[in-house]
Short mmCIF file of C-alpha atoms and ligand atoms in Angstrom, two decimals:
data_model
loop_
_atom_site.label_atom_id
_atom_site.label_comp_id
_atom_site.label_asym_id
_atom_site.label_seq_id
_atom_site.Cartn_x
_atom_site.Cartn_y
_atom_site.Cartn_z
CA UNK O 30 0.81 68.62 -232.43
CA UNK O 31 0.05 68.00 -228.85
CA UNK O 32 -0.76 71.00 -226.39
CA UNK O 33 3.02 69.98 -224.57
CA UNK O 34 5.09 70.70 -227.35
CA UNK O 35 4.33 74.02 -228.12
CA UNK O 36 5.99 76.72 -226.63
CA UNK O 37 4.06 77.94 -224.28
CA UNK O 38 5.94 81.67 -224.01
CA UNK O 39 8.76 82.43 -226.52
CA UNK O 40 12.35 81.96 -225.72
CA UNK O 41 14.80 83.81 -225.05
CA UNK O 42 18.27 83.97 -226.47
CA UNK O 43 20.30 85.37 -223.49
CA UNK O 44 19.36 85.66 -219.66
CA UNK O 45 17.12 84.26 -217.13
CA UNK O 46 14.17 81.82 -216.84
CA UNK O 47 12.65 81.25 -213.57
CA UNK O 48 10.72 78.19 -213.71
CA UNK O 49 8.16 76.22 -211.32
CA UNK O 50 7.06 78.87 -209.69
CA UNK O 51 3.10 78.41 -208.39
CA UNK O 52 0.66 80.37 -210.56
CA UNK O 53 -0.66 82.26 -207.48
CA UNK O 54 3.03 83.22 -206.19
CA UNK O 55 3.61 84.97 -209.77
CA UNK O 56 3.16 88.22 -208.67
CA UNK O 57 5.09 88.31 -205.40
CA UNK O 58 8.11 87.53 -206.76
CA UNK O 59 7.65 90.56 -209.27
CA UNK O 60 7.79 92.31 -206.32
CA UNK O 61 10.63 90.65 -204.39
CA UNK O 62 12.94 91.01 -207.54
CA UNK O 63 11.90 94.53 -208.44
CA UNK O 64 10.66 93.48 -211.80
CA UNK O 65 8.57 96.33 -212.08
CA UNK O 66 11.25 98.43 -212.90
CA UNK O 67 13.43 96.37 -214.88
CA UNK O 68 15.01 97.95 -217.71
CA UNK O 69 15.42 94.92 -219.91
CA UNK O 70 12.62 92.90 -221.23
CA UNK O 71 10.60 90.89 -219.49
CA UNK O 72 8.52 88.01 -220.18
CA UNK O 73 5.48 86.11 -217.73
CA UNK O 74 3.64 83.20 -218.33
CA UNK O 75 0.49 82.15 -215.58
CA UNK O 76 -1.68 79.51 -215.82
CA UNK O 77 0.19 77.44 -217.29
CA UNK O 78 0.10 73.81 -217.36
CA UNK O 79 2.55 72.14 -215.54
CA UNK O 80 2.44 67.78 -214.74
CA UNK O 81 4.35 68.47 -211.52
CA UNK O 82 2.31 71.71 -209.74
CA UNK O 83 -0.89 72.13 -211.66
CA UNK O 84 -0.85 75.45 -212.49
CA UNK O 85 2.57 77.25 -212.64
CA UNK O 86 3.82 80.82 -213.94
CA UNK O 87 7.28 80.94 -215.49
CA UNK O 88 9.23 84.51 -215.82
CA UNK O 89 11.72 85.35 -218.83
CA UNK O 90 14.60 88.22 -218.17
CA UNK O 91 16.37 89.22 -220.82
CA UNK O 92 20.37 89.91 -220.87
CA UNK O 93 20.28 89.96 -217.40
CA UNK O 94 21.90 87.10 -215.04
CA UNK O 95 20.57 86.92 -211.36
CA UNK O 96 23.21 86.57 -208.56
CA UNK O 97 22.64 83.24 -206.07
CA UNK O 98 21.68 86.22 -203.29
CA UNK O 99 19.03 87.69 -205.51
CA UNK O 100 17.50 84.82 -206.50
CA UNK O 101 17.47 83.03 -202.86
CA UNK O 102 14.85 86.34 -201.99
CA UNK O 103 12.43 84.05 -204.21
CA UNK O 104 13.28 81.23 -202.11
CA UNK O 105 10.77 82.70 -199.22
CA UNK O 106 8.09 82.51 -201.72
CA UNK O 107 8.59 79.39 -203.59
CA UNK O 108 10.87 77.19 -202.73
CA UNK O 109 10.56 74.78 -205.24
CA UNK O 110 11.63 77.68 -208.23
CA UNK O 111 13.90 76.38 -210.85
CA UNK O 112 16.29 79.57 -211.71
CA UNK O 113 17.84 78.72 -215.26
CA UNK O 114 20.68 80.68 -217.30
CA UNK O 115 20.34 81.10 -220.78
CA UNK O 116 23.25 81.61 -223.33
CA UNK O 117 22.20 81.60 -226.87
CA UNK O 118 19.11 79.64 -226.52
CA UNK O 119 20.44 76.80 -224.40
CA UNK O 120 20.18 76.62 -220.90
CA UNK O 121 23.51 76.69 -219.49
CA UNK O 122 22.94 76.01 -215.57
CA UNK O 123 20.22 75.18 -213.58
CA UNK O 124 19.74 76.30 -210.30
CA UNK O 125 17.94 75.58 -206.78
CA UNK O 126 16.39 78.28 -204.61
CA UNK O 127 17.97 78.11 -201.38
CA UNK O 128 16.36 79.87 -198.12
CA UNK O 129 18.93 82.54 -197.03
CA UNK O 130 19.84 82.97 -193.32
CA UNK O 131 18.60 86.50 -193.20
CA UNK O 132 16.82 88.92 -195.35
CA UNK O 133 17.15 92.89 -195.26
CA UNK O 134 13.61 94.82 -196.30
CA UNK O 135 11.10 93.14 -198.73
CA UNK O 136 9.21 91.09 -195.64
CA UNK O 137 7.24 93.61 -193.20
CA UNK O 138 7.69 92.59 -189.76
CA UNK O 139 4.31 91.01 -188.36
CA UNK O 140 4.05 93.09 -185.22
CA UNK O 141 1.86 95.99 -185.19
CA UNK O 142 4.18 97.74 -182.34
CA UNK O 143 7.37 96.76 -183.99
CA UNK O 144 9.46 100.18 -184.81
CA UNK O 145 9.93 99.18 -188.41
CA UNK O 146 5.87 99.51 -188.76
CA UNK O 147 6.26 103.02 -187.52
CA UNK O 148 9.06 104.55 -188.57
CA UNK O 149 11.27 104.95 -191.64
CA UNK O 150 13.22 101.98 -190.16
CA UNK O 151 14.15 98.85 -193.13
CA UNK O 152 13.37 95.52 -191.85
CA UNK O 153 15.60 93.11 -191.15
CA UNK O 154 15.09 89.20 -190.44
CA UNK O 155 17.21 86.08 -189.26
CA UNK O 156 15.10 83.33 -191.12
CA UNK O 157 14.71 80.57 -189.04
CA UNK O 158 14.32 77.13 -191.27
CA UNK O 159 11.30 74.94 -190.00
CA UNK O 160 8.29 73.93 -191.56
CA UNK O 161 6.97 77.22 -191.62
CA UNK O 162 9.69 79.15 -192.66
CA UNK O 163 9.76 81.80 -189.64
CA UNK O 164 11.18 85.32 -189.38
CA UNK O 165 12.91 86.68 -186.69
CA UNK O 166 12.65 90.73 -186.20
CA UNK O 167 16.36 92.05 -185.54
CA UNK O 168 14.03 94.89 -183.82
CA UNK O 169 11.28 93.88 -181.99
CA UNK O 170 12.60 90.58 -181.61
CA UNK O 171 9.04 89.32 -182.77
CA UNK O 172 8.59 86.28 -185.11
CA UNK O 173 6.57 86.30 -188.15
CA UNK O 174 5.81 83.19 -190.12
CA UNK O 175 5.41 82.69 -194.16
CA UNK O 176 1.88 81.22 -193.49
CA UNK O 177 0.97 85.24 -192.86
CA UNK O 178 3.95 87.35 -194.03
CA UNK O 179 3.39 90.42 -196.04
CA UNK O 180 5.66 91.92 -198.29
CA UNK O 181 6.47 95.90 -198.51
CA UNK O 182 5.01 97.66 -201.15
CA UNK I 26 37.20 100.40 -177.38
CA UNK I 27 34.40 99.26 -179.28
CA UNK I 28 30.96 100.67 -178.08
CA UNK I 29 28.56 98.26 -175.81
CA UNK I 30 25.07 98.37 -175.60
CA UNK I 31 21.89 96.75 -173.50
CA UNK I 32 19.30 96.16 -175.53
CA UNK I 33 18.41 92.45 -174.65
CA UNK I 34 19.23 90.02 -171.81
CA UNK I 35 20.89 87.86 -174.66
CA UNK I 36 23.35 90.93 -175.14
CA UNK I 37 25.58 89.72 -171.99
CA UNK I 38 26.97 86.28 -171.81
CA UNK I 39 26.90 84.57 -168.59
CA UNK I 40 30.39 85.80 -167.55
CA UNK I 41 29.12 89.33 -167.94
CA UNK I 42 25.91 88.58 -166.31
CA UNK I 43 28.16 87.24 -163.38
CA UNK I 44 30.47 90.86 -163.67
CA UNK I 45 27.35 92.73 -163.15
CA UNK I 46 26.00 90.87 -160.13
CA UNK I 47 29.97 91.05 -158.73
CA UNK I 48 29.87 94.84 -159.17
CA UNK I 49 26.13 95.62 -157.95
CA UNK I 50 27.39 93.73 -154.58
CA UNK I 51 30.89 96.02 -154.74
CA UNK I 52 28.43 99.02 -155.88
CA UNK I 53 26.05 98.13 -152.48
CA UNK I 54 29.52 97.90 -150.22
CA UNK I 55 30.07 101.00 -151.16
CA UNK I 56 27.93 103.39 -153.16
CA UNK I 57 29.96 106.25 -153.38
CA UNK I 58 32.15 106.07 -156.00
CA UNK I 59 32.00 109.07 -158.19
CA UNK I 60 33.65 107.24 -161.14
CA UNK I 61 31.36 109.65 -163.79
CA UNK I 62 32.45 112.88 -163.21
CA UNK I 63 32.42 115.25 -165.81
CA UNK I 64 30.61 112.74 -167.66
CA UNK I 65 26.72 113.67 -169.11
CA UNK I 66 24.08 110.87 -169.21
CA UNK I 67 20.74 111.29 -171.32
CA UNK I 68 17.79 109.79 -169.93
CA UNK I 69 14.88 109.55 -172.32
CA UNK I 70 11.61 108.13 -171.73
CA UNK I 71 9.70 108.46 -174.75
CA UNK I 72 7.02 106.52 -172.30
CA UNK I 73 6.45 107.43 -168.89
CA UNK I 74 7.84 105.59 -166.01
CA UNK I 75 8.46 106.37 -162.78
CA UNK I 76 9.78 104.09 -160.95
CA UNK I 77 12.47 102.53 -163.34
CA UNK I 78 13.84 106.46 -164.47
CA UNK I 79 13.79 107.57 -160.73
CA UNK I 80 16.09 103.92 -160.33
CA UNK I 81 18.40 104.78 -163.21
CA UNK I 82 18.83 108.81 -162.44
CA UNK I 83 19.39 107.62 -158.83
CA UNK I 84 22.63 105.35 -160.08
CA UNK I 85 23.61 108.12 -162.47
CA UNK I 86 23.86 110.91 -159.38
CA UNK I 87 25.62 108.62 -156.93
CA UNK I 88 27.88 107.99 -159.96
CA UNK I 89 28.57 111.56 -160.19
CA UNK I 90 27.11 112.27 -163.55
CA UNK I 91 25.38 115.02 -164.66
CA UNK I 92 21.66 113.93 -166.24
CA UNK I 93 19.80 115.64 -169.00
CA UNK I 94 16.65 114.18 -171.05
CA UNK I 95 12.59 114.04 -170.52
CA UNK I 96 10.05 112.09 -168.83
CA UNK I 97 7.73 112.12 -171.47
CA UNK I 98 7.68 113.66 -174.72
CA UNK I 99 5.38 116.63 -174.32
CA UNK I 100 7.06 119.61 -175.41
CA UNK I 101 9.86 117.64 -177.30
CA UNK I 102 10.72 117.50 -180.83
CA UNK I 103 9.38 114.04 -180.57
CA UNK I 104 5.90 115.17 -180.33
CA UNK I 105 6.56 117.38 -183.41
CA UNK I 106 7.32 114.14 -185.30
CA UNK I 107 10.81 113.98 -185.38
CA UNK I 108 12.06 110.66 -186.45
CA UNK I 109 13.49 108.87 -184.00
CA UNK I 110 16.64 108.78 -185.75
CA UNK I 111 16.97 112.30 -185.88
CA UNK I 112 16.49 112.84 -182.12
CA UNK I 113 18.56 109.82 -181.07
CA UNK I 114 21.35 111.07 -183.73
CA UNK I 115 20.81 115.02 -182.22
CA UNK I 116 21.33 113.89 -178.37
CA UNK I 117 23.76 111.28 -178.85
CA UNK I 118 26.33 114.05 -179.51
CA UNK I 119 25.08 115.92 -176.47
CA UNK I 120 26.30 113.18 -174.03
CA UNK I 121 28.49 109.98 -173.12
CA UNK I 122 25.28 107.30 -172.85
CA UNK I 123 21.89 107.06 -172.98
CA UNK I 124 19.28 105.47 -171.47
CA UNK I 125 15.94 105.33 -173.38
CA UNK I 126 12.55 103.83 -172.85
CA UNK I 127 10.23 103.36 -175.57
CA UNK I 128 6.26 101.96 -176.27
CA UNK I 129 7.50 100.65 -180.03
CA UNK I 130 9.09 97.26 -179.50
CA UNK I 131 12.65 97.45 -181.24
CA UNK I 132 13.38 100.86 -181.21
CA UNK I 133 16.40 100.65 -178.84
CA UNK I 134 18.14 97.78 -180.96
CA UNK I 135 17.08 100.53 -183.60
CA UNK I 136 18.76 103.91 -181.86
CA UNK I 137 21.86 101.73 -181.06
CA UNK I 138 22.33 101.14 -184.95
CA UNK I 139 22.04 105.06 -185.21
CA UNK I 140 23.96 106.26 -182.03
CA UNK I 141 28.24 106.34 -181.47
CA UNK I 142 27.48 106.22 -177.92
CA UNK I 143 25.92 102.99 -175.69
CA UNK I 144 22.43 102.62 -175.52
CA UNK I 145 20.68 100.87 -172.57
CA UNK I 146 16.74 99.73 -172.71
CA UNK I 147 15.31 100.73 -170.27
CA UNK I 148 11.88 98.75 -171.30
CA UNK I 149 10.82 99.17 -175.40
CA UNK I 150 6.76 98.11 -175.21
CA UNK I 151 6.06 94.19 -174.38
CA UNK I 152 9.41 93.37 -175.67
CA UNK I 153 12.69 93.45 -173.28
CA UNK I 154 13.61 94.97 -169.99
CA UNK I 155 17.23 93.86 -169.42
CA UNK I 156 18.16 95.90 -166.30
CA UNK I 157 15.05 94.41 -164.52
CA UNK I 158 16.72 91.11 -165.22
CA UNK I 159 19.48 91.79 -163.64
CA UNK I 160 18.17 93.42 -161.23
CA UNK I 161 16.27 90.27 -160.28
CA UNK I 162 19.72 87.47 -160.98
CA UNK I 163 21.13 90.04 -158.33
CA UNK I 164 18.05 89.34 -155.86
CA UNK I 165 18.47 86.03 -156.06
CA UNK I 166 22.32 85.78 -155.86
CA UNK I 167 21.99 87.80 -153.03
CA UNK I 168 19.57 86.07 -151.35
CA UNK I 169 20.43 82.23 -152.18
CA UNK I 170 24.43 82.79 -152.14
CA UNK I 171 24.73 81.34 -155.98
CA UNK I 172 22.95 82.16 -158.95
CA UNK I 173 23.67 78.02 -160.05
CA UNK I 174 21.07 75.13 -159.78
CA UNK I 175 18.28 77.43 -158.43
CA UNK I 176 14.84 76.15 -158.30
CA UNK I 177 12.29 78.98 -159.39
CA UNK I 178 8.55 79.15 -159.09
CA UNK I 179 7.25 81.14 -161.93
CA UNK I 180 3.57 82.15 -160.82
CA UNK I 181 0.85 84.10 -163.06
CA UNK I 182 1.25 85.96 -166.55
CA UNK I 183 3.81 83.64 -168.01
CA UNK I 184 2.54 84.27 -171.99
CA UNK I 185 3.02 87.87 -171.95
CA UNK I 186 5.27 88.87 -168.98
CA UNK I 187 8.58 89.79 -170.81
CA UNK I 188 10.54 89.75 -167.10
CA UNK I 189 9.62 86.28 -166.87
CA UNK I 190 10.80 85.53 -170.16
CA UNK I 191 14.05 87.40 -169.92
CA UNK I 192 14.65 85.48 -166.45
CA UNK I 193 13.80 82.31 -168.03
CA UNK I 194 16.58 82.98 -170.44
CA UNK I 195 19.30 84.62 -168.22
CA UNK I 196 18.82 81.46 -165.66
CA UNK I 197 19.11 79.10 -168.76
CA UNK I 198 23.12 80.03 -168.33
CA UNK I 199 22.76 78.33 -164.54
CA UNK I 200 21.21 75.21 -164.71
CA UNK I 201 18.17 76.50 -162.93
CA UNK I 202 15.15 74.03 -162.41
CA UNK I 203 11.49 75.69 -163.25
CA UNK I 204 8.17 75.18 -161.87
CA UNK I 205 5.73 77.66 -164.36
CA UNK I 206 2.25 77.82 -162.65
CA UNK I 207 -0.77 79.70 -164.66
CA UNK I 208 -3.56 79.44 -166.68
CA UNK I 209 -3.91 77.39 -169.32
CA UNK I 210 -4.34 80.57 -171.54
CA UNK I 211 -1.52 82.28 -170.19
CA UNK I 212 0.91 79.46 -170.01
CA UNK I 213 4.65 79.52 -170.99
CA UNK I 214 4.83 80.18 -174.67
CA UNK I 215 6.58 76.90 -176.40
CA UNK I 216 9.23 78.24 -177.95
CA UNK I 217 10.53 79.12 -174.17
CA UNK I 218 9.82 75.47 -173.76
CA UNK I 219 11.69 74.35 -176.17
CA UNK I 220 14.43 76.06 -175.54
CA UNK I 221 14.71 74.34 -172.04
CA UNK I 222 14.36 71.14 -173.28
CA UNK I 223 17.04 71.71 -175.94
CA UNK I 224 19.47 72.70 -173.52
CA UNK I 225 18.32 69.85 -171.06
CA UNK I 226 16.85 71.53 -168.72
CA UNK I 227 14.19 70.39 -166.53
CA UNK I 228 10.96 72.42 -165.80
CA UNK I 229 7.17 71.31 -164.72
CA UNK I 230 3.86 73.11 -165.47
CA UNK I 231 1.10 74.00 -163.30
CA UNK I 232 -2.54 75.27 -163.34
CA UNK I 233 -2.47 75.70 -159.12
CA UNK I 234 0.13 77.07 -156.43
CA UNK I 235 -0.15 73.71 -154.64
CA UNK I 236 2.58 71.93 -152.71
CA UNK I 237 5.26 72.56 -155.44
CA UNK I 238 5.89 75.88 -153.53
CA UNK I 239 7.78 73.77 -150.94
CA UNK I 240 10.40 72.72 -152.71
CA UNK I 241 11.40 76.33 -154.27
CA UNK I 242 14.26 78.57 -153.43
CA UNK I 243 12.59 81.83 -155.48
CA UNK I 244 9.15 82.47 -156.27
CA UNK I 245 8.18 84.90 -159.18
CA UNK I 246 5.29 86.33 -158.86
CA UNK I 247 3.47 88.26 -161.45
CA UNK I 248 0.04 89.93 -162.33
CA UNK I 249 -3.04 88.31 -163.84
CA UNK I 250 -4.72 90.59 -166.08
CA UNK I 251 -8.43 91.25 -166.88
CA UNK I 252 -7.22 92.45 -170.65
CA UNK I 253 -4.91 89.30 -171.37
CA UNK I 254 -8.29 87.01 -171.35
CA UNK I 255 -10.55 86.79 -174.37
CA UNK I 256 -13.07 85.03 -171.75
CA UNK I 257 -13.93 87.38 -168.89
CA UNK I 258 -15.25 84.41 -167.21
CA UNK I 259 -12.58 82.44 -167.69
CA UNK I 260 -10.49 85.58 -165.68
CA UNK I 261 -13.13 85.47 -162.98
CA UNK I 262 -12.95 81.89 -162.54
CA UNK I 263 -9.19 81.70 -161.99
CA UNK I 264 -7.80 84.94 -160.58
CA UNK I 265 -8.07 83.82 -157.16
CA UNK I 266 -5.47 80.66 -158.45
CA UNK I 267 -2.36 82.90 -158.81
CA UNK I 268 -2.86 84.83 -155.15
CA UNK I 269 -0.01 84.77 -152.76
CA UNK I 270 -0.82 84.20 -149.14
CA UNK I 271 0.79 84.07 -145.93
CA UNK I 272 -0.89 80.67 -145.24
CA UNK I 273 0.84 79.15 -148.32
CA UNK I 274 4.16 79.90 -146.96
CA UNK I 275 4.31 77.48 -143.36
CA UNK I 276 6.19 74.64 -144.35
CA UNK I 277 8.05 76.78 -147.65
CA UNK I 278 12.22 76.22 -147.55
CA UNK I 279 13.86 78.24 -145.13
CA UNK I 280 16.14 80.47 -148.11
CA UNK I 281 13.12 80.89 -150.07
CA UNK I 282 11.99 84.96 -151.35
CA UNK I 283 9.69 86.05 -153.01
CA UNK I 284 10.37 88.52 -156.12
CA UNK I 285 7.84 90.66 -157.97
CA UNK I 286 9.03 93.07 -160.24
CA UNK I 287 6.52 95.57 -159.12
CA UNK I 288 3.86 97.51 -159.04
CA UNK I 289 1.35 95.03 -157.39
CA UNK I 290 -2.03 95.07 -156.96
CA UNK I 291 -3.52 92.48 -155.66
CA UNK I 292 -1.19 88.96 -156.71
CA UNK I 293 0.47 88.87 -153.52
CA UNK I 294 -1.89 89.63 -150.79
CA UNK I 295 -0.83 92.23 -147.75
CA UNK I 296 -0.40 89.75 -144.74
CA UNK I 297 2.81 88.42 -146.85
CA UNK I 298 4.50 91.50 -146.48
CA UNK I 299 5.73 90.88 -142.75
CA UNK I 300 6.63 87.74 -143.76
CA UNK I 301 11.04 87.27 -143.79
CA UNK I 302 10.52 85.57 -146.54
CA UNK I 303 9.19 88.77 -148.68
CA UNK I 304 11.62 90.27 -150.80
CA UNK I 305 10.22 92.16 -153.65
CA UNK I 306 10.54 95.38 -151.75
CA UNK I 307 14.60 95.25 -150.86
CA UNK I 308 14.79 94.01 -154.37
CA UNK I 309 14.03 97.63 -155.55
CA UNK I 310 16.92 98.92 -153.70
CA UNK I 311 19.35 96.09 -155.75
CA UNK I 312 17.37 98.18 -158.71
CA UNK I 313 20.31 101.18 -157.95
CA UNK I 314 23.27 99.21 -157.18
CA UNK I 315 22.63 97.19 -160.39
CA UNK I 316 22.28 100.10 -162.64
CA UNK I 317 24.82 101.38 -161.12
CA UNK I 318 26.73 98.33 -162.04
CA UNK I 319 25.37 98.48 -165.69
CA UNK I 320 26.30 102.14 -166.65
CA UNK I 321 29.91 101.60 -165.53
CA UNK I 322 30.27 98.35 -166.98
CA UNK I 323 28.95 99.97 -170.27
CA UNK I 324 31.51 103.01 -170.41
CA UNK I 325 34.58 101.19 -169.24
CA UNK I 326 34.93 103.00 -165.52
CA UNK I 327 34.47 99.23 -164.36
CA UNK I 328 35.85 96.01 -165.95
ZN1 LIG M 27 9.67 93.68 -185.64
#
């Protein structure tokens, strides 16, 4: 049996598989969905092989089905992300990440004298779409781009 | 009536930019109209400055309202670490407007989210300064007779000087021409650029004063600083560029003035001063009639 045809992390019967996402973005988008606290279970693969990207990381949500505005968050990460709904083992829709227009908390703003850096202020961006996707402070009016953006802990 | 602030330039259109400079001139006519009475104003600069709160609680009085608030923070609940929610949300029910400067970038857009009443910036860090903008658009309508098709010399700090930026973007409205002379390291950031371009605009760039200065109607002049170089060299090597002298000015157009937003130290040297064609010190005084025009504007007294 080749290495391909195995299955590389088990399936899931109902839910969510988010697919093509690069091995080193795995983590982030933990974060940037709140997976951490996630009641249902939760599967992650990393390092896995993938034709297409190399090395790729795939995450498995159990019984629970994202909403397009949820899953667009993971668009500012990886773009290329595959976001698939499961009903009874078969995928039932496939969708595209698509970079939202704006973005409320998650990114921190990358301006040191911004107010949202020093006080209890949430961020909030107007994503701009070029080549590096850029962020626009509603605040300090600042941009930050995705080549050095940091995410709130 | 739904609340108005000024946090940005980019807050007014042009037809509102235009109603300011209309009422500054009314405002100038005749400065004592005590259209605020009875009416409080807070005035809250979280970061000292002079000048632009003695401007702004100068157009408050002649107004006729009654000003409370601080000059610095010492001795405030601010410098206990209150939030600034808290003391925007505290004051904000003590009075009709206020006016608030700031060193953290944002944090007017920020207390206008958090306050019923209109906010005005009066300066938040490197970021905006809107009422020096139109403070200068009322300079130069003054002084030129039209605010359209105006040919501006930009001289100096053009990376980091937020007035020059705000200008840029207020005269974008007016089909202004710009000539933007500095250093190479200091030079107009792109995105500014770009922004001309896309709205087909023309503008030039220049390392030297030169010749160019002939042709304007307004030259901007701003200060070079020692901190804004990485090189110290490179500062020593081309601060004497971006001096104004009376020398330059012989064969300069007949309308032309000079605007500085002030305080200057050495950019413009002191034999200009006698010069006609000096203006960056009556363009202080247009500082009052144009906050004057603001505040009304803001709370409805003027249309
Ligand atoms: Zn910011």
């Amino acid at each position: 049996m080749s290495k391909d045809k195995k299955v590389q992390v088990t399936a899931i019967e109902n839910g969510t598989v988010i697919d093509h996402i690069p091995a080193d973005s795995l983590f982030k988008i933990v974060r940037i969905l709140r997976l951490e606290s996630e009641i249902n279970k939760v599967t992650f693969g990393t390092n896995l092989e993938s034709k297409v990207m190399g090395k790729k990381a795939i995450i498995k949500i159990n019984d629970r089905y994202c909403e397009q505005e949820e899953v667009n968050r993971i668009a500012i990460i990886a773009p290329m992300s595959i976001v698939n709904t499961i009903k009874n083992f078969d995928v039932v829709e496939k969708r595209k990440v698509v970079i939202p227009d704006s973005i409320e908390g998650f990114v921190k703003c990358g301006n040191p004298k911004c107010i949202t850096n020093n006080e209890p202020v949430k961020t909030s961006f107007s994503i701009i779409k070029s080549e590096d996707i850029t962020f626009k402070c509603r605040y300090c009016e600042k941009n930050t781009y995705q080549s050095e953006m940091i995410l709130i802990k | 009536m739904e609340k108005k602030n000024l946090i940005s330039i980019t807050d007014f259109s042009k037809e509102e930019i235009i109603r300011i400079t209309e009422l500054a001139a009314d405002f100038e006519q005749n400065p004592h109209q005590k259209l605020l009475e009875g009416k409080v104003i807070a005035s809250l600069f979280f970061e000292p400055s002079t000048r632009t709160r003695l401007s702004f609680e100068s157009a408050m009085n002649r107004l006729g309202a009654r000003v409370i608030g601080f000059s610095d923070t010492t001795n405030t609940s601010v410098s206990k670490g209150e939030t600034l929610h808290d003391t925007i949300l505290t004051i904000s029910n003590y009075c009709d407007m206020i006016v608030m400067r700031h060193s953290l970038e944002g944090a007017p857009r920020y207390a206008s989210e958090v306050s019923k009443i209109p906010i005005v910036n009066a300066g938040d860090g490197a970021n905006q300064h809107p009422s020096q903008t139109l403070l200068d658009l009322y300079s130069i309508k003054k002084t030129q007779g039209t605010l359209d098709g105006i040919k501006i010399m930009m001289i100096g700090d053009l990376k980091y000087g937020r007035t020059v930026h705000s200008l840029l973007e207020a005269l974008s409205h007016f089909n202004a021409e710009f000539i933007f002379v500095s250093p190479e390291e200091l030079s107009m950031p792109m995105e500014y650029k770009n922004g001309l371009t896309d709205k087909g605009l023309k503008f030039t760039e220049k390392r030297e004063i030169g010749e160019e200065i002939n042709s304007a109607d307004i030259v901007y002049m701003t200060r070079v600083q020692r901190e804004r170089f990485t090189d110290h060299m490179e500062y020593e090597r081309v601060k004497n560029a971006y001096v104004l002298r009376n020398s330059m000015l012989a064969n300069t157009k007949e309308n032309m003035r000079i605007l500085h937003p002030l305080p200057r130290v050495n950019e413009i040297d002191p034999d200009v001063d006698s010069n006609p064609k000096a203006y960056y010190f009556e363009q202080t005084e247009n500082g009052v009639y144009t906050r004057m025009a603001i505040i009304s504007y803001l709370l409805g007294v003027k249309k």
